[in-house]
Short mmCIF file of C-alpha atoms and ligand atoms in Angstrom, two decimals:
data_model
loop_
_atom_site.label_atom_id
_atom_site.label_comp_id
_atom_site.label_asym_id
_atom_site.label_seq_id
_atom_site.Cartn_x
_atom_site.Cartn_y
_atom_site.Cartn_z
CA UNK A 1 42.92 6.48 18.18
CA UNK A 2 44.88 8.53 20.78
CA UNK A 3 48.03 9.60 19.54
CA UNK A 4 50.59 6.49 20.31
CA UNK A 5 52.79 8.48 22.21
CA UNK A 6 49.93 9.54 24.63
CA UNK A 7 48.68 5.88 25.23
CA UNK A 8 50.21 4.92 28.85
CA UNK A 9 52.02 1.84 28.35
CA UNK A 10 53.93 -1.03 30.91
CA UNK A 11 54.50 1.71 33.77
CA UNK A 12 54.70 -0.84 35.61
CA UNK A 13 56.05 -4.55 34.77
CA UNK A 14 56.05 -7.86 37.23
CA UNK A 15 59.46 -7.71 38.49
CA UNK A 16 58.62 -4.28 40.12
CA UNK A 17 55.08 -4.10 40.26
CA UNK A 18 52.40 -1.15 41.39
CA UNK A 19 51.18 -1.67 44.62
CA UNK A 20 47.27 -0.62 45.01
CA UNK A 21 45.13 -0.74 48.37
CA UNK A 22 41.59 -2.55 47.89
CA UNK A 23 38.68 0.21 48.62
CA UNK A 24 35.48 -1.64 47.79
CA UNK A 25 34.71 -5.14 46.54
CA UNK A 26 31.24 -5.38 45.87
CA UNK A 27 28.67 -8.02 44.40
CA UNK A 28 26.82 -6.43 41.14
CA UNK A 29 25.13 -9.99 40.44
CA UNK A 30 23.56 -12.15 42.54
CA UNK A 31 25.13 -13.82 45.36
CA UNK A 32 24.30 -17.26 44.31
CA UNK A 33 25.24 -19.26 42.65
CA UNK A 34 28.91 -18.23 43.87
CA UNK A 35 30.71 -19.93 40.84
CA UNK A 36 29.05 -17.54 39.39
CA UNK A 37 29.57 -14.14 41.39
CA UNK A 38 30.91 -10.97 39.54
CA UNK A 39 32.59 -8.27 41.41
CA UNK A 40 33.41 -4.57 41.15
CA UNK A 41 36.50 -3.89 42.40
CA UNK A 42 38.01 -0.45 43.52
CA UNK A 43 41.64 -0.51 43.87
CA UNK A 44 43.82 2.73 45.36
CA UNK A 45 47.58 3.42 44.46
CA UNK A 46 49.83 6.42 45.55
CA UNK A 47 51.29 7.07 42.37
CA UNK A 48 49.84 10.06 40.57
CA UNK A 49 51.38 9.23 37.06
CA UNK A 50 50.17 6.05 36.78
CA UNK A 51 47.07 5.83 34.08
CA UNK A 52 45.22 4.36 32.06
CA UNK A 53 42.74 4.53 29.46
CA UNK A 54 39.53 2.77 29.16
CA UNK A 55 39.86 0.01 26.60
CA UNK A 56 43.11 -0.93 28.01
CA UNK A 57 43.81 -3.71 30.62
CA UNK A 58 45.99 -3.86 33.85
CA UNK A 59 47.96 -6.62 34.92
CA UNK A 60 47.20 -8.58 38.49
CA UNK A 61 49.78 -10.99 40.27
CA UNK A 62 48.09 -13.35 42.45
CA UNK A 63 50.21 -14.01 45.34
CA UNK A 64 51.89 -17.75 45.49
CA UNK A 65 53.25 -19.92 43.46
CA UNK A 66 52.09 -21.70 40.22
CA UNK A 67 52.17 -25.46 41.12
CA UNK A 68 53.21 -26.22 37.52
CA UNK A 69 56.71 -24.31 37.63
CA UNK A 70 57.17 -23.26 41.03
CA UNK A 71 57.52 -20.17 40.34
CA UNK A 72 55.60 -17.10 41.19
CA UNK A 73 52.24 -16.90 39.77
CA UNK A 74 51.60 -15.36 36.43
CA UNK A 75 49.97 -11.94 36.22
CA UNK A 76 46.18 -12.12 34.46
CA UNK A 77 44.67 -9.34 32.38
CA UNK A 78 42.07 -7.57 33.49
CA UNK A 79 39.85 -4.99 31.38
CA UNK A 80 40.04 -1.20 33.16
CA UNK A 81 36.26 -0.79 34.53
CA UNK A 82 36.65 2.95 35.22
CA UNK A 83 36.84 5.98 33.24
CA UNK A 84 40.37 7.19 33.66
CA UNK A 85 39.99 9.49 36.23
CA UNK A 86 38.43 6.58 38.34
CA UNK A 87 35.37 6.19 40.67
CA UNK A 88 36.69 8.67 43.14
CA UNK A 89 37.21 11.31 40.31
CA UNK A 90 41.12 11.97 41.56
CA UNK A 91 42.68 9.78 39.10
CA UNK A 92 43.90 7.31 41.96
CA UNK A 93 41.89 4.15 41.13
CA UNK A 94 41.26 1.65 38.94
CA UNK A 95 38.32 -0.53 39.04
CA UNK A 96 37.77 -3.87 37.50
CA UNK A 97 34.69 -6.23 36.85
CA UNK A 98 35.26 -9.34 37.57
CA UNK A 99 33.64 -13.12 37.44
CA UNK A 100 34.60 -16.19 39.09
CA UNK A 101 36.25 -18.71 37.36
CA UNK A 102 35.85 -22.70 37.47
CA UNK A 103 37.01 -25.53 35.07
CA UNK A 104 37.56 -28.98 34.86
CA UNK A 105 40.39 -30.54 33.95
CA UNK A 106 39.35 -32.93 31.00
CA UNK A 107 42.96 -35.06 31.38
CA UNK A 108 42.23 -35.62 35.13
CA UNK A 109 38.90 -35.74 35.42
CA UNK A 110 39.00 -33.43 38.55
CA UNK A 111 36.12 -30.87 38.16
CA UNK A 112 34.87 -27.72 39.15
CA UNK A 113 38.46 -26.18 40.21
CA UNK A 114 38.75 -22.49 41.13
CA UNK A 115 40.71 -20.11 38.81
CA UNK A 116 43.24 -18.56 40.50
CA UNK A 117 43.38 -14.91 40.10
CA UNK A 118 39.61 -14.39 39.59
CA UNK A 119 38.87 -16.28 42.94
CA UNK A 120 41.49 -14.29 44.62
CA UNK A 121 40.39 -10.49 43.60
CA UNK A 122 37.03 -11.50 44.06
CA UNK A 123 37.92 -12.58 47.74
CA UNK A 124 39.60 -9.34 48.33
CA UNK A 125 38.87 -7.54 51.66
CA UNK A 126 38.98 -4.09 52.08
CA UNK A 127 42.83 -2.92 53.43
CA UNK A 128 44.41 -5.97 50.91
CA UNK A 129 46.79 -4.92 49.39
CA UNK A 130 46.98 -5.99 45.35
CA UNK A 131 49.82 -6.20 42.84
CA UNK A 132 49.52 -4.34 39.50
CA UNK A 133 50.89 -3.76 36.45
CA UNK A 134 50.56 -1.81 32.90
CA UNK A 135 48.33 -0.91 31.43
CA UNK A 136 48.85 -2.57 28.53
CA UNK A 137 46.34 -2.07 25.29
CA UNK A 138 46.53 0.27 21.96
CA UNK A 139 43.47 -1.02 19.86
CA UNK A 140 40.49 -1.12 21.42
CA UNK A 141 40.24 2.75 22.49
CA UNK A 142 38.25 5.73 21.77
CA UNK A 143 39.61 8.18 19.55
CA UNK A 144 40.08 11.90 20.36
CA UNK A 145 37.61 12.93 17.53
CA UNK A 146 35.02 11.08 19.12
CA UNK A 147 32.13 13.33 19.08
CA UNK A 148 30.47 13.12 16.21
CA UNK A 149 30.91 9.88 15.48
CA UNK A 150 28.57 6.77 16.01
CA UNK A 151 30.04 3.82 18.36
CA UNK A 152 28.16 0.21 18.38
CA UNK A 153 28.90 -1.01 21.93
CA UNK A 154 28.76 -5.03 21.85
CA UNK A 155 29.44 -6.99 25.37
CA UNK A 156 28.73 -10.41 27.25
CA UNK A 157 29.33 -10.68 30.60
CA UNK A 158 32.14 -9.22 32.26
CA UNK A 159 33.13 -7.86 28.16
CA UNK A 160 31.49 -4.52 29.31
CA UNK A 161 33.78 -3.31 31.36
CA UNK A 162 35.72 -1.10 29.13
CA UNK A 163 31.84 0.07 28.06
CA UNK A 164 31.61 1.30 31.94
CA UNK A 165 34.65 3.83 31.34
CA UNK A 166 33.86 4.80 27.75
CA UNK A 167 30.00 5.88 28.26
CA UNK A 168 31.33 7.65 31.18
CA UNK A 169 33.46 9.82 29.16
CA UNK A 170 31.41 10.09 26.16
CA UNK A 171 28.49 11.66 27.63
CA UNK A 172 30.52 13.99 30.19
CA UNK A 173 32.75 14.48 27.03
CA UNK A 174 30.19 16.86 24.77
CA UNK A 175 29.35 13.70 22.78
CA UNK A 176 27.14 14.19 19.83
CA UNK A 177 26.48 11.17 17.81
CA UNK A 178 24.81 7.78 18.27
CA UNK A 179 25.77 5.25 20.31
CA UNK A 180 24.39 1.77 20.76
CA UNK A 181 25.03 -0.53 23.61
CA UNK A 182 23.84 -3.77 23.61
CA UNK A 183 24.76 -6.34 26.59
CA UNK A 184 24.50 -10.13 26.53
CA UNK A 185 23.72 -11.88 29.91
CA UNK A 186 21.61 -15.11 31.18
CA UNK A 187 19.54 -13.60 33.25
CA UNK A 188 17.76 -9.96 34.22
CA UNK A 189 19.00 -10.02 37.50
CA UNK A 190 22.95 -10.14 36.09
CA UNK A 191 22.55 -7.06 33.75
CA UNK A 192 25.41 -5.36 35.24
CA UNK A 193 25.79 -1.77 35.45
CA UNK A 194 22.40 -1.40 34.46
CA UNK A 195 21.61 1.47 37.54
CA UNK A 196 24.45 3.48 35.80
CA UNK A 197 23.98 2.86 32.31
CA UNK A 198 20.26 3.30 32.42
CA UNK A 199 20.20 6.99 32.97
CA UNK A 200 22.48 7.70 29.65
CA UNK A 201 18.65 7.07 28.13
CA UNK A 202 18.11 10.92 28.71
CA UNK A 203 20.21 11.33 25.37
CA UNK A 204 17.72 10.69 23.27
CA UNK A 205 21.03 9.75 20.79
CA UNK A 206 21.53 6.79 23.54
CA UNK A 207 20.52 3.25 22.36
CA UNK A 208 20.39 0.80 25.08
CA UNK A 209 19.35 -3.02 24.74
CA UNK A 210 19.80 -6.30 27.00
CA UNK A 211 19.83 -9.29 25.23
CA UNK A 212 18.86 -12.27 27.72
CA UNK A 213 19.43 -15.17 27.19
CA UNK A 214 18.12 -17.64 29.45
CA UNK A 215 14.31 -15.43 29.48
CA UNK A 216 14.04 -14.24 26.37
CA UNK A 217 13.75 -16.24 23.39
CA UNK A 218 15.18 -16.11 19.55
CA UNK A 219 12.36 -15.28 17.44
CA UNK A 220 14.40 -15.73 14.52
CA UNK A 221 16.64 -18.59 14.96
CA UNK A 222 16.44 -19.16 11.17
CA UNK A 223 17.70 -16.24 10.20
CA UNK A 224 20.05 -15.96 13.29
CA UNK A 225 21.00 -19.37 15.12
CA UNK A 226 21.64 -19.41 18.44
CA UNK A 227 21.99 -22.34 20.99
CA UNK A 228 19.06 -23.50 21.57
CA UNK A 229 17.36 -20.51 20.33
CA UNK A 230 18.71 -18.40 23.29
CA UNK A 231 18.51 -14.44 22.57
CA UNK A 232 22.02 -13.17 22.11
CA UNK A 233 23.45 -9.96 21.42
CA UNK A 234 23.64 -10.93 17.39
CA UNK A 235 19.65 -11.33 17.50
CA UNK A 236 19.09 -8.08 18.91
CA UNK A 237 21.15 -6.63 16.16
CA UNK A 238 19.31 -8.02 13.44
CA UNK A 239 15.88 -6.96 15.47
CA UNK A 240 17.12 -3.80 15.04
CA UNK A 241 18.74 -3.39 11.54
CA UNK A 242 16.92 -0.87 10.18
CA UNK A 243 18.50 1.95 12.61
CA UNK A 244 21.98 -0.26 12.82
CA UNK A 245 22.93 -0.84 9.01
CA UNK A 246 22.96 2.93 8.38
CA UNK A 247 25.02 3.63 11.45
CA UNK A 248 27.63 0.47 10.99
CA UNK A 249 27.59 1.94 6.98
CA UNK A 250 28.83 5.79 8.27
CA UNK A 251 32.59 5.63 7.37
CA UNK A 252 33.03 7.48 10.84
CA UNK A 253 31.86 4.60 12.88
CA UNK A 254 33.27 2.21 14.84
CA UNK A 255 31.66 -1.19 16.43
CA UNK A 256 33.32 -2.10 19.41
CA UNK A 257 32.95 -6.36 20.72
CA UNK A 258 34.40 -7.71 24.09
CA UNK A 259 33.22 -10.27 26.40
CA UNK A 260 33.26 -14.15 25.59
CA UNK A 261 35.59 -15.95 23.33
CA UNK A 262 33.66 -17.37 20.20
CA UNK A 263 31.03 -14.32 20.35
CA UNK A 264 32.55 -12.79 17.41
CA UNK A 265 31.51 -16.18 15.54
CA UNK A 266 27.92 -15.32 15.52
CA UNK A 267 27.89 -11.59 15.46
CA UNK A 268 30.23 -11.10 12.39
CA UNK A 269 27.86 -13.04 10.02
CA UNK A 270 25.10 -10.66 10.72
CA UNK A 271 27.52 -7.96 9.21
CA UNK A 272 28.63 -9.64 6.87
CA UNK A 273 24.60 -10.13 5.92
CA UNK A 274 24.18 -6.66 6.07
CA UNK A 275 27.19 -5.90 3.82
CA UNK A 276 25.47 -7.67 0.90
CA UNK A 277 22.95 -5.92 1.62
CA UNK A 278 24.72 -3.11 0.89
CA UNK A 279 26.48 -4.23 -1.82
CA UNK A 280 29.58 -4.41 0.40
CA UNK A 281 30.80 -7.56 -0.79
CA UNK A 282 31.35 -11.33 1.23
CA UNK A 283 33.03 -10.05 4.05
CA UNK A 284 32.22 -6.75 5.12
CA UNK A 285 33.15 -7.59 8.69
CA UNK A 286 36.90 -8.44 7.49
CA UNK A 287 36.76 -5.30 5.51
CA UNK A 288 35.44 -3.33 8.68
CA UNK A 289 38.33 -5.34 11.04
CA UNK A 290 40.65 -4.09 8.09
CA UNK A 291 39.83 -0.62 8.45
CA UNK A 292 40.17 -0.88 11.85
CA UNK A 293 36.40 0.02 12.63
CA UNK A 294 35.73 -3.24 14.12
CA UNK A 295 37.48 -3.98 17.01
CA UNK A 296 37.29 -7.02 18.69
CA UNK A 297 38.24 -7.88 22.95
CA UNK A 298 37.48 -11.82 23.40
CA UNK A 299 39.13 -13.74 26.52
P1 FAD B 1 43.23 -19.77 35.79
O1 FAD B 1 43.61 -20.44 37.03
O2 FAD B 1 44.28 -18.98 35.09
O3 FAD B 1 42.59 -20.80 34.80
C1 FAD B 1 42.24 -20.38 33.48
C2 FAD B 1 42.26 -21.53 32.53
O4 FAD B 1 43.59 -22.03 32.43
C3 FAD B 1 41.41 -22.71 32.94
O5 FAD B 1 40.09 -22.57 32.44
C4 FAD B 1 42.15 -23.84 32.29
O6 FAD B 1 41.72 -23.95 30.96
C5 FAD B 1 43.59 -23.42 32.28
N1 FAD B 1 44.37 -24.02 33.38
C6 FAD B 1 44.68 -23.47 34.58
N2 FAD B 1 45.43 -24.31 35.32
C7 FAD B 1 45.63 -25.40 34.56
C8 FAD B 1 46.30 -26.64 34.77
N3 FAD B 1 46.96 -26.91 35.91
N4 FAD B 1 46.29 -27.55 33.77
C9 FAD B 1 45.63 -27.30 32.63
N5 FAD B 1 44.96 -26.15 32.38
C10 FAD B 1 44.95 -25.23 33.33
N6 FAD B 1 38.18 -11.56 33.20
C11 FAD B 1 37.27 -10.90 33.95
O7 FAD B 1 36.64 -11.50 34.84
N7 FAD B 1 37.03 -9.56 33.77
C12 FAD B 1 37.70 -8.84 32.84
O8 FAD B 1 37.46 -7.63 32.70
C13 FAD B 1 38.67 -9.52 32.04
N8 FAD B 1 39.36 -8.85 31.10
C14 FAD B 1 40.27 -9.51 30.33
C15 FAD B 1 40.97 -8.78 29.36
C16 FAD B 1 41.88 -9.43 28.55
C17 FAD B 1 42.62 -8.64 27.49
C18 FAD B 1 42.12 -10.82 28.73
C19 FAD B 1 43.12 -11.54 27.86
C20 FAD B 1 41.45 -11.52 29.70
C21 FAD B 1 40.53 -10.88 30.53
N9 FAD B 1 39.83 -11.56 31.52
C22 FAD B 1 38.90 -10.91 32.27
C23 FAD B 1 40.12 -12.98 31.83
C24 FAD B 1 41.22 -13.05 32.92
O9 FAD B 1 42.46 -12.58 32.40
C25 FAD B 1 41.48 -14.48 33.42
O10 FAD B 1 41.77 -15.28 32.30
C26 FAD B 1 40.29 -15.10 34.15
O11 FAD B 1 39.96 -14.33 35.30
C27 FAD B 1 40.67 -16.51 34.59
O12 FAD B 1 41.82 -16.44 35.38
P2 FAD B 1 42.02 -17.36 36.67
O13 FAD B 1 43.38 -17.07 37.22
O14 FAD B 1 40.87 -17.22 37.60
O15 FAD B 1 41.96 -18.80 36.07
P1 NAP B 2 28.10 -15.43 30.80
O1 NAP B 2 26.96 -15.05 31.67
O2 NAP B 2 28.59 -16.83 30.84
O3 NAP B 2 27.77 -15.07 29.31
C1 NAP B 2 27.20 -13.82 28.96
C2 NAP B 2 26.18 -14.02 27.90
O4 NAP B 2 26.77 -14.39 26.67
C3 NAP B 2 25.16 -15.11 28.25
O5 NAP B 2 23.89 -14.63 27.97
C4 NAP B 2 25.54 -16.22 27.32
O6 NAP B 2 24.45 -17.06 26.98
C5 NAP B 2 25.96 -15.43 26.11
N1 NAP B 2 26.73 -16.17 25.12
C6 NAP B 2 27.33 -17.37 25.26
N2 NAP B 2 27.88 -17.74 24.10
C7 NAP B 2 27.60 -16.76 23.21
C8 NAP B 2 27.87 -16.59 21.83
N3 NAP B 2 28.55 -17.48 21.12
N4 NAP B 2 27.43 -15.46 21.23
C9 NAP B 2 26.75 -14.53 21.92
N5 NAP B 2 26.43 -14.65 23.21
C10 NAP B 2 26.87 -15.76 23.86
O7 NAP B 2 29.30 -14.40 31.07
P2 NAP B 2 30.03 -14.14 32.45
O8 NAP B 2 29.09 -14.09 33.60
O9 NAP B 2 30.96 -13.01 32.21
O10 NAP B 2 30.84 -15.46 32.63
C11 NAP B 2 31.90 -15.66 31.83
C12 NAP B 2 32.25 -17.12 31.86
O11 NAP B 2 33.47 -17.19 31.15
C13 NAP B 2 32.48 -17.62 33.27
O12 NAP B 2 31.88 -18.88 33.39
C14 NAP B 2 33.98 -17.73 33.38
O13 NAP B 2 34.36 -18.87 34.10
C15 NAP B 2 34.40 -17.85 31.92
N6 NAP B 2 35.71 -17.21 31.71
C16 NAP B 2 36.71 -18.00 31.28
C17 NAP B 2 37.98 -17.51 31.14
C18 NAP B 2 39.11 -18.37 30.76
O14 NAP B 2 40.24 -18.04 31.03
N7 NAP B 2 38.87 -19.51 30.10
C19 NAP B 2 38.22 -16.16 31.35
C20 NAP B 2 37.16 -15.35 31.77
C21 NAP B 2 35.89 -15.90 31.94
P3 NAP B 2 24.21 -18.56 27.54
O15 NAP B 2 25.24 -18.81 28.61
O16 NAP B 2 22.82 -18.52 28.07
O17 NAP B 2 24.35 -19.45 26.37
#
């Protein structure tokens, strides 16, 4: 990992929060539904020494008041979707990737009701103006020594944002190992980032799969359950053990998992399968977390 004193951290904290200008708010999934829309958001601040890292998450304050308490709204977390110099390459953005939100409140039987802060940013007009804060994050980063070194990228949904930033600066970093990134989504049409991540395929060390869920089916839902045999990520991984046991097993390694909460419950036993395997024991995925070579994002 970066060295802890170089890891930005809180530079800026609710009761004085970084102000950034919207630049672009974008649709990179279908329109429609809109409960389900996912945006990519550019955000511009003055401040030249704020930072970030990709991996890490910034704060966002919703304007208003939270009905509960009356008093101001919470700030949410949001994964960085930019390397760190940002999409403009001057290191004054940040971008983020984010999907509506809707629930239903089981206790009054209201349904369907908007999240606040994801509805907001993703009703952002260019000129808003957005309040910020952090970044806030130490785990789930690249290290410095990263180019020889394997990565497994693992992400659902919005989960690969922090992948958007980290490909970025692996392959304009002099990277030399093997990375795999595979992406869970329900349909083709919602494999986001795919125009950008697609052309990493000229490294012939780049591994890149979709695993779709609602068009593709499990083939092996004995071996790997899934609801109602959907393909997920974890089935993709055991599709393709033979190249992803050696590179998990290299002590330099490191597997990488963000997206949906409860992903990590059908991923890890395929490790763990693969650790006895290799003779790894039980729980190889503990002993991976342990060593800090698994690292896990869920929200
Ligand atoms: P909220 O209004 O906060 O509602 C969220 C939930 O709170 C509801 O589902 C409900 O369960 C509960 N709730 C709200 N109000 C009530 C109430 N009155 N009574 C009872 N329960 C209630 N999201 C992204 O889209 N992209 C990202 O890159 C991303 N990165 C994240 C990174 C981290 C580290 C974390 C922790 C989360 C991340 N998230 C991301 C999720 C994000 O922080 C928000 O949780 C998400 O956008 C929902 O926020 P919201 O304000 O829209 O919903
Ligand atoms: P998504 O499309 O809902 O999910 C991405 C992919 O992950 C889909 O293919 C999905 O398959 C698959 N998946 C579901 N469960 C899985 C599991 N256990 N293991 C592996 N893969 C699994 O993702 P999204 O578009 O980013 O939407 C995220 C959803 O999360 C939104 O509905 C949003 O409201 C919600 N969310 C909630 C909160 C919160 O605070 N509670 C925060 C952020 C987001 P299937 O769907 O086909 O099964």
């Amino acid at each position: 990992m970066p060295d802890i004193m170089d890891i930005p951290n809180n530079l800026y904290r609710a009761t004085n929060p970084l102000i950034g200008e919207v630049i672009e708010n974008k649709f990179i999934a279908p329109e429609e539904p809109f409960e389900r829309q996912v945006c990519h958001i550019v955000i511009r601040y003055q401040d030249p020494n704020f930072r970030y890292i990709p991996g890490q998450s910034v704060g966002v304050i919703p304007p208003g008041a939270d009905p509960k308490t009356g008093k101001p709204q919470q700030l949410r977390l949001y994964s960085v979707a930019s390397d760190r110099k940002g999409d403009l390459g001057d290191g004054l953005t940040v971008s983020l990737c984010v999907v509506r939100h809707f629930w239903d409140n089981e206790k009054t039987g209201e349904k369907n009701i908007a999240g606040v802060c994801s509805n907001y940013l993703c009703d952002l007009k260019v000129g808003d103006k957005v309040k910020l804060t952090g970044p806030v994050g130490r785990h789930f980063l690249i290290p410095p020594d990263f180019k020889d070194r394997d990565f497994i990228f693992l992400s659902t949904g919005t989960g690969i944002a922090p992948f958007r930033g980290m490909l970025k600066e692996l392959f304009e970093g002099g990277y030399r190992g093997s990375c795999w990134h595979i992406f869970g989504t329900q349909f083709k049409d919602r494999v986001l980032y795919d125009g950008e991540i697609k052309p990493y395929e000229k490294h012939p060390n780049f591994h890149y799969l979709t695993a779709v869920s609602r068009e593709e089916v499990n083939p092996m839902p004995e071996h790997v359950p899934t609801r109602q045999n959907r393909m997920y990520v974890q089935v993709k991984m055991a599709q393709h053990e033979r190249a992803l046991i050696p590179a998990v097993a290299k002590p330099s390694s490191l597997l990488y998992i963000c997206g949906l909460k409860g992903m990590e419950a059908g991923i890890l036993p395929v490790i763990d399968s693969w650790g006895r395997e290799l003779g790894q024991g039980e729980n190889w995925s503990q002993t991976l977390k342990a060593q800090r070579r698994l690292l896990l994002e869920v929200y």
